[in-house]
Structures are given as structure tokens and as C-alpha cells.
XYZ file of C-alpha atoms in Angstrom:
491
model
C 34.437 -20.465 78.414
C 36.097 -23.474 76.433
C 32.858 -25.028 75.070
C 35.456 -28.571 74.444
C 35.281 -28.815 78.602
C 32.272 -26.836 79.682
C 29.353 -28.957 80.858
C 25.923 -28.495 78.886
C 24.720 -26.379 81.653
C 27.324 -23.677 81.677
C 26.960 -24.342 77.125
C 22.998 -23.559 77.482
C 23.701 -20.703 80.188
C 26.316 -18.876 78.100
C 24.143 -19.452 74.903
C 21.501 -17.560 76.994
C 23.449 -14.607 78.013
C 23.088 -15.605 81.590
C 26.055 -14.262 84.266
C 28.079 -17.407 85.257
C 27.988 -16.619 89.074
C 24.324 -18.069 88.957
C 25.752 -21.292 87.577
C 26.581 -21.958 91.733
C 23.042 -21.334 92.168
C 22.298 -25.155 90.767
C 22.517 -27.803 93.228
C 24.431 -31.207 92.283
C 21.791 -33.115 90.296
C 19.499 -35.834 92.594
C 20.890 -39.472 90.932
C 17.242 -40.573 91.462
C 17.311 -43.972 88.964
C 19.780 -45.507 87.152
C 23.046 -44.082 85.603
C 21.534 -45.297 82.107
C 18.489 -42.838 82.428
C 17.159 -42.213 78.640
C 20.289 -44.509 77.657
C 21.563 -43.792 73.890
C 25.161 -43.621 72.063
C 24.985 -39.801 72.095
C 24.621 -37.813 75.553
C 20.696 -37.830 75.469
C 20.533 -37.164 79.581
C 22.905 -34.659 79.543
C 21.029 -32.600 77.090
C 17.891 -33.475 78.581
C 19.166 -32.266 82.441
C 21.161 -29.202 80.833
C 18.112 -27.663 78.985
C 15.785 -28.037 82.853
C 18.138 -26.598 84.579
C 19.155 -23.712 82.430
C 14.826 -23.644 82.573
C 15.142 -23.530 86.067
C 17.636 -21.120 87.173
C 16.426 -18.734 84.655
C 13.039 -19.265 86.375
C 14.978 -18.400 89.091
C 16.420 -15.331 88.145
C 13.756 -13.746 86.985
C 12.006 -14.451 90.194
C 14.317 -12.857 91.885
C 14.605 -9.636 89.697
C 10.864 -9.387 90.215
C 10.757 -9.598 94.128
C 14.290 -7.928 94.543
C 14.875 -10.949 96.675
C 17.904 -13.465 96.559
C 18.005 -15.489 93.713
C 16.228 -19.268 95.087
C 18.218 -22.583 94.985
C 17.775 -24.524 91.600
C 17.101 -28.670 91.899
C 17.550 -31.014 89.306
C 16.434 -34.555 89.568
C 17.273 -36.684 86.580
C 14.536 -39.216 87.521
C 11.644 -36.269 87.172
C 13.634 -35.256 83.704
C 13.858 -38.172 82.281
C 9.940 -38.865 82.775
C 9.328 -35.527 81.535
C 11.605 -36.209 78.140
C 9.051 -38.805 77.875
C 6.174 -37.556 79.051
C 3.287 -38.514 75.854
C 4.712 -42.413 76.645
C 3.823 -41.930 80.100
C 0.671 -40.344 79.342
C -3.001 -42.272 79.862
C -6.224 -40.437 79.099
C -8.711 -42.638 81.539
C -6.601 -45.534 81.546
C -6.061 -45.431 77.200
C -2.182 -44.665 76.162
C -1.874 -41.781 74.114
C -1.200 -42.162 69.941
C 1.897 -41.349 69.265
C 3.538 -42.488 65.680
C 1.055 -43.443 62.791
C 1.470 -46.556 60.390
C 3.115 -44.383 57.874
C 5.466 -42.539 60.107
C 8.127 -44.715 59.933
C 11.957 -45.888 58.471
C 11.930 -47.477 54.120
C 14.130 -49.174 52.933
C 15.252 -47.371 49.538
C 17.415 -47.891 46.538
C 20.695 -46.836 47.746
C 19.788 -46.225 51.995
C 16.915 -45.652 54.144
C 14.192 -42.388 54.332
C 11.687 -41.155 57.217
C 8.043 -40.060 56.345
C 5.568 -38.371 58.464
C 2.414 -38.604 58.411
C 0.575 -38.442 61.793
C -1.700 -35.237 60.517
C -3.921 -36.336 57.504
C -2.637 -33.643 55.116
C 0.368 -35.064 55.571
C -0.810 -38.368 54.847
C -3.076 -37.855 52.183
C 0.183 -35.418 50.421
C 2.416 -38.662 51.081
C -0.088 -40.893 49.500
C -0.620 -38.285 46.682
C 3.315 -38.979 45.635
C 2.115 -43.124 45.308
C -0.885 -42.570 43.635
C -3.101 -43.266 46.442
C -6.223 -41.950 47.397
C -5.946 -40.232 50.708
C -8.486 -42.899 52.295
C -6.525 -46.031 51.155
C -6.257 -48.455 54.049
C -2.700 -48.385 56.293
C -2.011 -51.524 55.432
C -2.113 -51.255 51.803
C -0.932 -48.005 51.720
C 2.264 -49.513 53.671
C 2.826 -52.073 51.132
C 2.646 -49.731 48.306
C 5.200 -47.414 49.976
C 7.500 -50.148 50.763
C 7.138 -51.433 47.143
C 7.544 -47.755 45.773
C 10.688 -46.687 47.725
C 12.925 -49.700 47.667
C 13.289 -48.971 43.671
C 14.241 -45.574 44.267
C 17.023 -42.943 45.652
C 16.324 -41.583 48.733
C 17.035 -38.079 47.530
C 14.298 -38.428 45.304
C 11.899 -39.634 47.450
C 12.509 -36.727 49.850
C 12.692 -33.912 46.868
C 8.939 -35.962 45.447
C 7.128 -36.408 49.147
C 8.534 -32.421 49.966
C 7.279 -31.092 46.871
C 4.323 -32.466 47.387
C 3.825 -31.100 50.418
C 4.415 -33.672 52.386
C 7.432 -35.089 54.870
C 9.934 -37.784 54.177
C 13.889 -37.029 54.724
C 16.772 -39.559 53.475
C 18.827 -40.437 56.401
C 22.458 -39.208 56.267
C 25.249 -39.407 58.633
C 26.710 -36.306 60.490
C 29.378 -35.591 58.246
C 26.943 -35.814 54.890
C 24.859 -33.446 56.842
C 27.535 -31.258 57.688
C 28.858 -31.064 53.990
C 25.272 -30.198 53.127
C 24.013 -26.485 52.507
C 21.416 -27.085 54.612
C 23.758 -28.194 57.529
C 26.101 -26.170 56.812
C 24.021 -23.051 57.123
C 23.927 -23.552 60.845
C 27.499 -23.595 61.600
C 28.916 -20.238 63.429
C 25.503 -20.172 64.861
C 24.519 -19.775 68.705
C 22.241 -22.213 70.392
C 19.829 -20.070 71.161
C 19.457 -16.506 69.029
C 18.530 -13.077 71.371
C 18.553 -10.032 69.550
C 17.037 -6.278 70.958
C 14.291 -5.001 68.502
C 14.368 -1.565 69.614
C 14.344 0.795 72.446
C 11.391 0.167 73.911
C 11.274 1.163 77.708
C 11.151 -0.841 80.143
C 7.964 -2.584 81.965
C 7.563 -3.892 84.948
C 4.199 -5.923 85.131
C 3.040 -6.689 89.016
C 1.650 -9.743 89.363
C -1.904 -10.529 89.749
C -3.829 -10.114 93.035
C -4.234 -13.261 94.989
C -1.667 -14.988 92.704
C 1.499 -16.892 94.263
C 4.851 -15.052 93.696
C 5.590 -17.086 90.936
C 8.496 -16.184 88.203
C 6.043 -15.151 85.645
C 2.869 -14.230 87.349
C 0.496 -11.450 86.080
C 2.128 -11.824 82.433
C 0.485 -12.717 79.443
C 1.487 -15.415 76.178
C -0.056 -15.682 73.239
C 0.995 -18.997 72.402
C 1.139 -19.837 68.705
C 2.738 -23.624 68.527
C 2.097 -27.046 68.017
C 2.777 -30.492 68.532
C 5.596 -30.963 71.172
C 8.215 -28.304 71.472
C 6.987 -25.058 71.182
C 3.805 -26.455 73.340
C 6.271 -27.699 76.289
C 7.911 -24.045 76.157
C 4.520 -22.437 76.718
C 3.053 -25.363 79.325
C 6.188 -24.720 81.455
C 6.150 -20.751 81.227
C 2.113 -21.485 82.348
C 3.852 -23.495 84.883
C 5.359 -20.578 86.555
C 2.284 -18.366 86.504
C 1.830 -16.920 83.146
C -2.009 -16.731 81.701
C -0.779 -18.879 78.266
C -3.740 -18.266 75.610
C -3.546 -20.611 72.826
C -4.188 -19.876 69.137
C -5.309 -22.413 67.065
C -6.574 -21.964 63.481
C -9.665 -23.535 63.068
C -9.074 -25.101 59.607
C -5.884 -26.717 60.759
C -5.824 -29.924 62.727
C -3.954 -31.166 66.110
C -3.591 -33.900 67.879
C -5.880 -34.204 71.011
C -3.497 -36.466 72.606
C -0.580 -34.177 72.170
C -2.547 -31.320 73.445
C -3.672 -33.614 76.850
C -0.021 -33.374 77.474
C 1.402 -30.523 76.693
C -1.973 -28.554 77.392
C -1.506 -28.219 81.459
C -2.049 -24.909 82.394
C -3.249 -22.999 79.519
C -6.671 -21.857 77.560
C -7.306 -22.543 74.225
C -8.891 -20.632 71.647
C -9.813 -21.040 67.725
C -8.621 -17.841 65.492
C -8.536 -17.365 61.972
C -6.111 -14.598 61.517
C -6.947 -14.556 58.071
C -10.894 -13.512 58.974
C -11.284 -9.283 59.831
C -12.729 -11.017 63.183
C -10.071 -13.232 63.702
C -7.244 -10.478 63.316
C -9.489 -7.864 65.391
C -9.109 -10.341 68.174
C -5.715 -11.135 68.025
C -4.828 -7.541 67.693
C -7.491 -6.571 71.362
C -4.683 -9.668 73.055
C -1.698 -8.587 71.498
C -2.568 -5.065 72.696
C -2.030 -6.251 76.694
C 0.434 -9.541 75.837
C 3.949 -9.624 77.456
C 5.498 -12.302 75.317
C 4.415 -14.101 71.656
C 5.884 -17.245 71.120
C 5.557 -18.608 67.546
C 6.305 -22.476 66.253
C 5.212 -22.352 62.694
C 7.659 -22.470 60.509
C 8.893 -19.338 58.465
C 7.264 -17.809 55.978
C 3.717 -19.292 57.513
C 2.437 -16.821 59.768
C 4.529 -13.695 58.245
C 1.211 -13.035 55.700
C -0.644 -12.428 59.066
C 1.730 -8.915 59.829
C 3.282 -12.018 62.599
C 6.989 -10.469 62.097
C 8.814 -9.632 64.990
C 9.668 -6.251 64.277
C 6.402 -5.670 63.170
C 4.555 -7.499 66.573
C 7.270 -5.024 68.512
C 5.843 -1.859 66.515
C 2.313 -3.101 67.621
C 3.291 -3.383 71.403
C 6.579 -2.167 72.149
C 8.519 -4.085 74.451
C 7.506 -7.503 73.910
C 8.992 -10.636 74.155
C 8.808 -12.821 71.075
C 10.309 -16.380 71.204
C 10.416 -18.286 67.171
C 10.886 -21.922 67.324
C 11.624 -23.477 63.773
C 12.643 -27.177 62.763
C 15.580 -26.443 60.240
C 16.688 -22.948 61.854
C 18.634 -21.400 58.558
C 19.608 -21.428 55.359
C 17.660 -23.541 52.150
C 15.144 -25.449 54.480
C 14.003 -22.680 56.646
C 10.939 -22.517 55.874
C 10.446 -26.455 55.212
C 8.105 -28.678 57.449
C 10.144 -30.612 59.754
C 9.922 -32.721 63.161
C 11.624 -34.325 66.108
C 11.931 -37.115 63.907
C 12.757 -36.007 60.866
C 15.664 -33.806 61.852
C 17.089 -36.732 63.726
C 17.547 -38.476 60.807
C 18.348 -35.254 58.824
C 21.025 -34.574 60.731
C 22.843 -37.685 61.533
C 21.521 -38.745 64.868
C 19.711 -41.779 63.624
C 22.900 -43.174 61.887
C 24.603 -42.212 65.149
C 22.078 -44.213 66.929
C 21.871 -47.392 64.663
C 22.548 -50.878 66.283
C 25.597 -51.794 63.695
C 27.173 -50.763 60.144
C 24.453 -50.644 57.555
C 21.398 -51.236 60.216
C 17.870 -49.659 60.298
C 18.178 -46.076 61.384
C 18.279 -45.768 65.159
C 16.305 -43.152 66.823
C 16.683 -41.209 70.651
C 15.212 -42.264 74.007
C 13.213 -39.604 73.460
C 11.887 -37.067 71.080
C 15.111 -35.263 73.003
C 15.517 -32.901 70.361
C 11.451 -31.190 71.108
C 12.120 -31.838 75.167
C 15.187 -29.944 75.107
C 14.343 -27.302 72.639
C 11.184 -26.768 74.405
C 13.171 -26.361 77.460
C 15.547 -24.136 76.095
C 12.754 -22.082 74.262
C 11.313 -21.297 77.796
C 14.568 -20.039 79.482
C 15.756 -18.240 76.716
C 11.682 -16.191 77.049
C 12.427 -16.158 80.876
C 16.115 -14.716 80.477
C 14.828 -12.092 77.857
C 11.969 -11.195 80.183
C 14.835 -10.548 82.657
C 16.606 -8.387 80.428
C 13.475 -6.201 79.751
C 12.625 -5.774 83.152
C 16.690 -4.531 83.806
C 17.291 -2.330 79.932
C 13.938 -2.511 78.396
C 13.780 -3.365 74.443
C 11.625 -5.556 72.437
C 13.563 -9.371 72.719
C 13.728 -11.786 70.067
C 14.982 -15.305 70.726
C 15.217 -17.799 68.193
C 15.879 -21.270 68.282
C 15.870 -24.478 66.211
C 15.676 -28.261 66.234
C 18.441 -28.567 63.604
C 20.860 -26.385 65.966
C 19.441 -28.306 69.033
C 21.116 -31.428 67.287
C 24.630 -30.125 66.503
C 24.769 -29.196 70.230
C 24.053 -32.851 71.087
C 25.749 -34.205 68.062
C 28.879 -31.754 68.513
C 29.428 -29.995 71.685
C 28.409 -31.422 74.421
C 30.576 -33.681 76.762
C 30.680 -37.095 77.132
C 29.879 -37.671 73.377
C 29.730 -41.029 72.774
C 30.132 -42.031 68.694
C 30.516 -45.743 67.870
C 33.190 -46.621 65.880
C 31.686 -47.908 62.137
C 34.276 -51.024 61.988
C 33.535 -52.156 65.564
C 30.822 -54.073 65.542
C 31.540 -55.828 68.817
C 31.697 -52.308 70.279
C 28.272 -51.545 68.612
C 26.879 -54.759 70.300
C 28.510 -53.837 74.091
C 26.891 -50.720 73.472
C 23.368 -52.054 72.566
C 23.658 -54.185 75.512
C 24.579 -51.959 77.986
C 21.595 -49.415 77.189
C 19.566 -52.116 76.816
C 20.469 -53.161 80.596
C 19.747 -49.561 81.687
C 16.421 -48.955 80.299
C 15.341 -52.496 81.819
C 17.030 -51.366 85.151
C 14.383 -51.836 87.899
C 15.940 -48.811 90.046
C 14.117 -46.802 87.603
C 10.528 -46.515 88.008
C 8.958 -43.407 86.457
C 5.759 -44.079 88.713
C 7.402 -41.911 91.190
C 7.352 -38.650 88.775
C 3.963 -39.343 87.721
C 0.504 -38.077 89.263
C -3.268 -38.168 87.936
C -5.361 -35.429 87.167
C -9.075 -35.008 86.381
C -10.426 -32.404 83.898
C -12.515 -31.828 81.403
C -10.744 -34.112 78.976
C -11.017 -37.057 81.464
C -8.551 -38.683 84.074
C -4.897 -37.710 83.270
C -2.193 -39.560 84.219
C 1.044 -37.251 83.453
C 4.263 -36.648 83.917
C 5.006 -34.383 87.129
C 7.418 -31.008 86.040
C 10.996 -31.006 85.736
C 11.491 -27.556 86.305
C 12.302 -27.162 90.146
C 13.486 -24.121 92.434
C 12.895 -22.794 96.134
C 9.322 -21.993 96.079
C 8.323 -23.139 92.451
C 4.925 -24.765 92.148
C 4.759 -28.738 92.300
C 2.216 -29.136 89.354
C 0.033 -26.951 86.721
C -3.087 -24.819 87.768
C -5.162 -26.553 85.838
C -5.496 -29.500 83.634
C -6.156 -28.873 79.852
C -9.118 -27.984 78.429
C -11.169 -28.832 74.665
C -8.930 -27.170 72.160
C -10.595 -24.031 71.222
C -13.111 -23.808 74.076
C -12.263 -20.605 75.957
C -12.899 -16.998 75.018
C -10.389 -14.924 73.380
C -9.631 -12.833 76.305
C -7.342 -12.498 79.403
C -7.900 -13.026 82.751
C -8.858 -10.042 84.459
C -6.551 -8.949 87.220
């Protein structure tokens, strides 16, 4: 396939090993708002539509390998993805908008260009703060001024080497081609989108589906879900989404975001489990013992002391599916804390994205990147559980924020990149995605739907991922992290 003309569908499906024939299986996308749907220089939508369909139709698939019956037509409606993309904006916990960035997780000015902190998890904070000689309760507002004050006298290379060191998160922004130059980008080139490698041998299984239970793509199997924050979590919600029993782990010394979890918690348990305990790892080892499919979004090196390898989770229970989500993929910052946000800038994307030569930083529509790696993350477990179920063999699939951005920075069509002299391009541009976000064609009301639970009234984002037969919204709404018992439903 010539990736310079392919569409991002037929990119994603190839990166996924998928047979091309089921490409016709995908109906024309439903035009449901505005051409300028999640508008931005760089093709945003397109990712954002490739990643749910190649979600769907490997859904799809796999549904049809289990029931040997004819693969089921795939739809795609760019109004429903484009509220999904955006789903923790849309997202009201009785009638309160969720939290989404904290005072400190934001663009400085520095010495010689501009650098991103994060700092939404108080670790992270109180590490950032450590680097300005702050105590880790210092008001925002002073702490902001001191930061400010701090990084305008200094390099942003040494601001991100100081706040990393530390412990905590802060990247200088660079353009595409300073990232590409860059060990750490450059460790990503050659690579595939998505990573599937066979473990072993392992024979093949064939797990029925559970009695009572719709025929649903995934029903009867079992996740252990170990992520966080916004990818990894949308990966999981949507393979709970298609009738998988998704068990959360959770550590219980680590914290997470309540509001995060209200949204990407549909459809799952939760449970709290210190792996490093002799009870923790006792009952991690009784779930692993009966799980289909693992699917880890720490980054490297964080879970490994736990025996969390893949070869060694495929030597525990042979013929599992294990799906690794990182933020930096390979090479020097594998095993580095990173986020949606930071890897934008990282990589390029936010100089992409800035209004005009020598600007503030722009960012995506969307935290794109998470959405569509997410996404992809889900099809990639769904078209590995397809290839277990046909040749058997422990699956790994790897994928990355980092290599989620060259794709959109790179390779897929329609790439937009402003010109860095034309600044009255850069302001017809601005103007036009300004005029398409404001469009009134588009109102996301129509992919939204309310929800009580345990955690209150939800009002949430409807799912994307669509196909003959596939369910219209979750099972259940989520639950208090940690709450459940660490056990599966019984058949």
C-alpha cells in the first residue's frame, strides 16, 4: 500500500495486520456536523475517525470469527467521534464540569522558547515545586508567579533536564524537525504504528461467551486492566463496551483522578492491589490465572519489578493477550513520564499548532493523541484476539503516544503545515477553525446521554465505536475506584 496516498483507515488497518478486503466492510462516514469538526492545522478528524473505525471493524471481525457468521457492516459518524475525542469536556458529574488541567499545567515563557509542566497529580506538583524551592502546599497563585519568575531566566532544556530529574514533568517545546533530529525522536523512525509480536506457541482458545450475555465481540473474556488517566482507560472502557468483564487495578498508594475515572470508567469494576504486598500478588496471580487479555499503561520499567513482563505474564497463562501502552514508545525516554500534552509539545505538534511565528505554543482540539491511541490500543487487542482464536500464540501489541504523533504529524493525508513566513496564511487559518468550532450545525448534545450511578448523575459522551448489532451504550456506569472484589464474574 503507498502510505503517501492511503487514507488513515487503510494506514491503521495495515499497521494492524488486518486483510484489506474488510476495508469495504466500512460504510462512507455519516457528515453529521460541520466539515471543521475538531478543526486544527494538522488532520486532527482524520486521525480521530481512522483510529474508530479501525476500532470498529476489528470489533467486527472478531465478532464474526466468534459466531462463524458474516462479518457486520461498520458505521462511522464523525459527529459521535468528535464528541467522544472530547468526551471529559463534555462530561458533568450532577450538573459540575469535570477538572481537567491544573494551575500549574500549563505553557512558560523561558530564556530562549517556551516549556510545558504537568502537574495535575500532587506528586507531580509537589516534585515541580521541589525544583523552585517551594513547599508542596504553597498556594497556586504564588506558586505560578514563582514559576513564571524562575523559568523566564532560564533555557528550556534545563528546565526540562531539572523538573525530570526531579521527578517531575515539564518538556521544552520544539518543532518537528528539532524533534526529529533528536535521539529521542529519532528512535521511533522505521517503527510501525502499532507493534504485534507472537510470544510463543501457545494453542489456541476459544472462550464461549457467557450465558445470558448478548453476542457481543468480546463477551465471556476477561481484562485485567492496568492503566490510567485517558488512553489506556478509553482502550479498556471500549473493549468493556463490547462485552468484556474489564477488572481494574489500582495501587492503593498511588492517586487518580475521580473525574477522569467518571469518564473513562463505563463499564468496568475497580479494585485496589498492591502487587508489591504477598496478598496483593496472590490475588493478581488467582485473576491472571482465568484472564484473556492484560493491558498495561505504566510506563516501562514500572511494573516489570512486579514479574509484569510479557513473556513472563505468557509463561503464567499461555495464550494471552497483552496490549503495552507507553508515552515516548523507544529509545532514551522510554521509560520517562509523559502525557497527551507533553508529547504534543515534545514532538512538534504544538509549534505546528501555534497561531503565528514565535506565538504561545498551540495545542489539539483534543487530547487527540490519548483518543486515538486509546482507539488504536483497543483494535490492535481485538485484532490479536482474532489471531489467537485462528493460530493460537501469546500476542503482544505495543503502542505509543510519541508514534501516535508522527502518524498525525507525518503520514496521514490531508496534512496541513502552515508556512512560518506567512503570517496572513496563519491568520486565514485561525479564522477559518475558529468559524468551524463556532459552527452552529454542530451540536454535540445529540451524542450525549445521562446516566445515574453510584458516582451521581453522568452526563457523557455516547460511543463512537459502531457496527451491525454493537451495543448503543456501556452496561453499567462506573463505580468508587477500588470498590469491587478482586474476582470475576462467574459464568
Amino acid at each position: 500500500m503507498n502510505q503517501a496516498h492511503s487514507s488513515g483507515t487503510e494506514q491503521a488497518w495495515a499497521a494492524l495486520g488486518g486483510d484489506p478486503a474488510l476495508l469495504a466492510h466500512i460504510e462512507p462516514p455519516a457528515r453529521s456536523g460541520p466539515g471543521g469538526l475538531l478543526p486544527a492545522r494538522l488532520p486532527v478528524m482524520e486521525l480521530a475517525r481512522s483510529a474508530v473505525a479501525v476500532c470498529s471493524l476489528a470489533a467486527a471481525e472478531l465478532a464474526a470469527r466468534r459466531t462463524a457468521r458474516p462479518v457486520p457492516r461498520v458505521r462511522i459518524d464523525d459527529g459521535a467521534v468528535a464528541t467522544a475525542f472530547t468526551s471529559e469536556r463534555h462530561l458533568r458529574i450532577d450538573g459540575r464540569a469535570a477538572t481537567t488541567f491544573a494551575p500549574l499545567s500549563r505553557f512558560w515563557r523561558t530564556a530562549d522558547g517556551w516549556v510545558r509542566t504537568h502537574a495535575n497529580y500532587p506528586h507531580h506538583r509537589a516534585r515541580l515545586l521541589a525544583t523552585l524551592g517551594l513547599p508542596a502546599d504553597t498556594p497556586d497563585d504564588t506558586a505560578v508567579e514563582t514559576a513564571a519568575a524562575s523559568f523566564a531566566g532560564r533555557p528550556s532544556d534545563e528546565i526540562e533536564r531539572t523538573v525530570y530529574a526531579a521527578g517531575g514533568l515539564a518538556v521544552a517545546a520544539r518543532t518537528p524537525g528539532r524533534w526529529a533530529a533528536d535521539p529521542r525522536g529519532a528512535a521511533l523512525a522505521g517503527t510501525g504504528l502499532v507493534g504485534r509480536d507472537r510470544i510463543d506457541g501457545a494453542p489456541v482458545r476459544r472462550t464461549t461467551a457467557l450465558a445470558g450475555e448478548p453476542l457481543l465481540p468480546a463477551a465471556g473474556l476477561r481484562v485485567l486492566d492496568l492503566t490510567r488517566v485517558i488512553a489506556g482507560p478509553v482502550a479498556t472502557r471500549t473493549l468493556a463496551l463490547l462485552g468484556a468483564d474489564v477488572l481494574r487495578i489500582d495501587a492503593p498508594q498511588l492517586p487518580e483522578s475521580p473525574d477522569a475515572h467518571c469518564d473513562t470508567g463505563f463499564g468496568k469494576r475497580s479494585v485496589d492491589l498492591d502487587l508489591g504486598s504477598r496478598s496483593g500478588a496472590a490475588a493478581f496471580d488467582g485473576l491472571l490465572a482465568d484472564a484473556d487479555v492484560v493491558v498495561i499503561g505504566y510506563r516501562p520499567g514500572s511494573v516489570e519489578r512486579f514479574g509484569l513482563t510479557p513473556r513472563a505474564l505468557a509463561a503464567r497463562r499461555p495464550g494471552l493477550v497483552i496490549g503495552r501502552l507507553s508515552a515516548w514508545g523507544h529509545g532514551p525516554w522510554a521509560g520517562q513520564r509523559g502525557f497527551d500534552s507533553l508529547v504534543q509539545v515534545a514532538t512538534g505538534i504544538a509549534s505546528a499548532e501555534a497561531a503565528g511565528p514565535g506565538g504561545t505554543p498551540g495545542a489539539l482540539p483534543a487530547q487527540a493523541l490519548d483518543h486515538g491511541t486509546g482507539y488504536l490500543l483497543a483494535a490492535a487487542v481485538l485484532r490479536a484476539l482474532t489471531e489467537q482464536h485462528d493460530e493460537g500464540g501469546s500476542r503482544l501489541v505495543t503502542l505509543s503516544l510519541a508514534r501516535t504523533a508522527a502518524w498525525l504529524l507525518d503520514e496521514l493525508p490531508a496534512r496541513r503545515e502552515p508556512d512560518a513566513d506567512a503570517d496572513a496564511d496563519a491568520d486565514a487559518d485561525a479564522e477559518t477553525a475558529a468559524k468551524a468550532a463556532a459552527d452552529p450545525s454542530y451540536d454535540p448534545e445529540k451524542w450525549l446521554t445521562e446516566t445515574d450511578g453510584p458516582l451521581g448523575r453522568l452526563r457523557h459522551a455516547v460511543p463512537p465505536v459502531a457496527f451491525e448489532g454493537s451495543p448503543a451504550d456501556w452496561p453499567r456506569p462506573p463505580g468508587p475506584l477500588g470498590a469491587d472484589a478482586a474476582v470475576w464474574l462467574t459464568a
